[in-house]
C-alpha angles and dihedrals in degrees: 000000000000103000102186109139093247094052091047089052090059096042090051094047090060087054104044097035093074091050090050096044096060087082089073108029109033115096094237090057095048090047091054091057096040091048089057090052100265094128120190127033098269098054091057092043096052093040095052098040095042098041095091087061092059128234095335129163125235099277099072090044092052090051096045101040087041102185100061119098110247092233090058093050092047089056087064106031133100094357094071090066089069088058097041123005114223092260089054093045089055091054089050096050094047092047094048094046093047091050092048095048091045089061099040096043098043110143092025098081095128090048092051089052092051092045091053090048089052100044102038091071087050093050104036114095097008114174106255095190107139089356111106101175094042092049091046092051090042092061088064123093119250109250120241101233115085095231093051090045089053092051095045092050090051089049094052090048092045097050091043089056092042095053090052090048090055091051091051093051092048088050087053089057096249129135124207100271092043091054089055095045089054093051090048088056092052117031118335125070119251088230090062091051115031104050092038091055098041103240117152123230087251093053092046094051091048091054088047089056092049092051090047091052089053090052094248095117127041120228089265092056096254119138114254126222087258090059092050090049092049092052094044086054090050092047088051093049088049093054091045091053092047096047101088099084089052100049097092092059122096126212096268091047089052092050091048092049092047090051090048098047099039099079090042092054093046089054095050094044087068084075089059134066126231125251096034138173089251089067089229115157118228109266119233126218 
């Protein structure tokens, strides 16, 4: 196994992302939001993910989440805070994630404890410089219960990596819609990206024209080699920006952590669909 810190960062993302993502996609998590009056998937999603930022309007969320159409975000924010204040939304996402993980990881309680013990040191005290979502989540206390500690650790690591990925895409000269159009020209169906991020056909086609003018899309809409190179560079920058938590681990520690997390990730992945708007590959194990 290549155990450079950047490679480890990418390997670990594929393993902790499914654990984090249950807070949005598992039925227990969705029910927690809906029972509190946050009807519809997106009200719960925006409330839970944006809650660490406080009672913000749409603009900071558009900036931090990056790939969502401003009009879609504005349909949820700030109105959702009248249904559930950020403090309440944080309670709902914690309870929903815990309930989902308790079901999905039943029988793996010892592994959950060990995974929390392994990931909390990687997630605690992460540098939030330039990383608004990681910093906001980092200001929250770690819960006491192992399953909740595990979820919180994966959330910190996920948002830390995600913030770095947004920075890499911005540095590549892409806006949120353009980044999705490029991915749809490579490996993810447009149907998994455009409707789930709220972009209209007109906005999507305008982004397509901009990318074509830059030589990133061919006239037939296929991604050019320049596009592939641009995204490879962005992914490399993302891995490099996410490597710091993993630098202290030696090869044997990395191998042991992969072995520990793989069955947990596979169990949690059953709450997700593949392909998905996250771009997450299906875990094995």
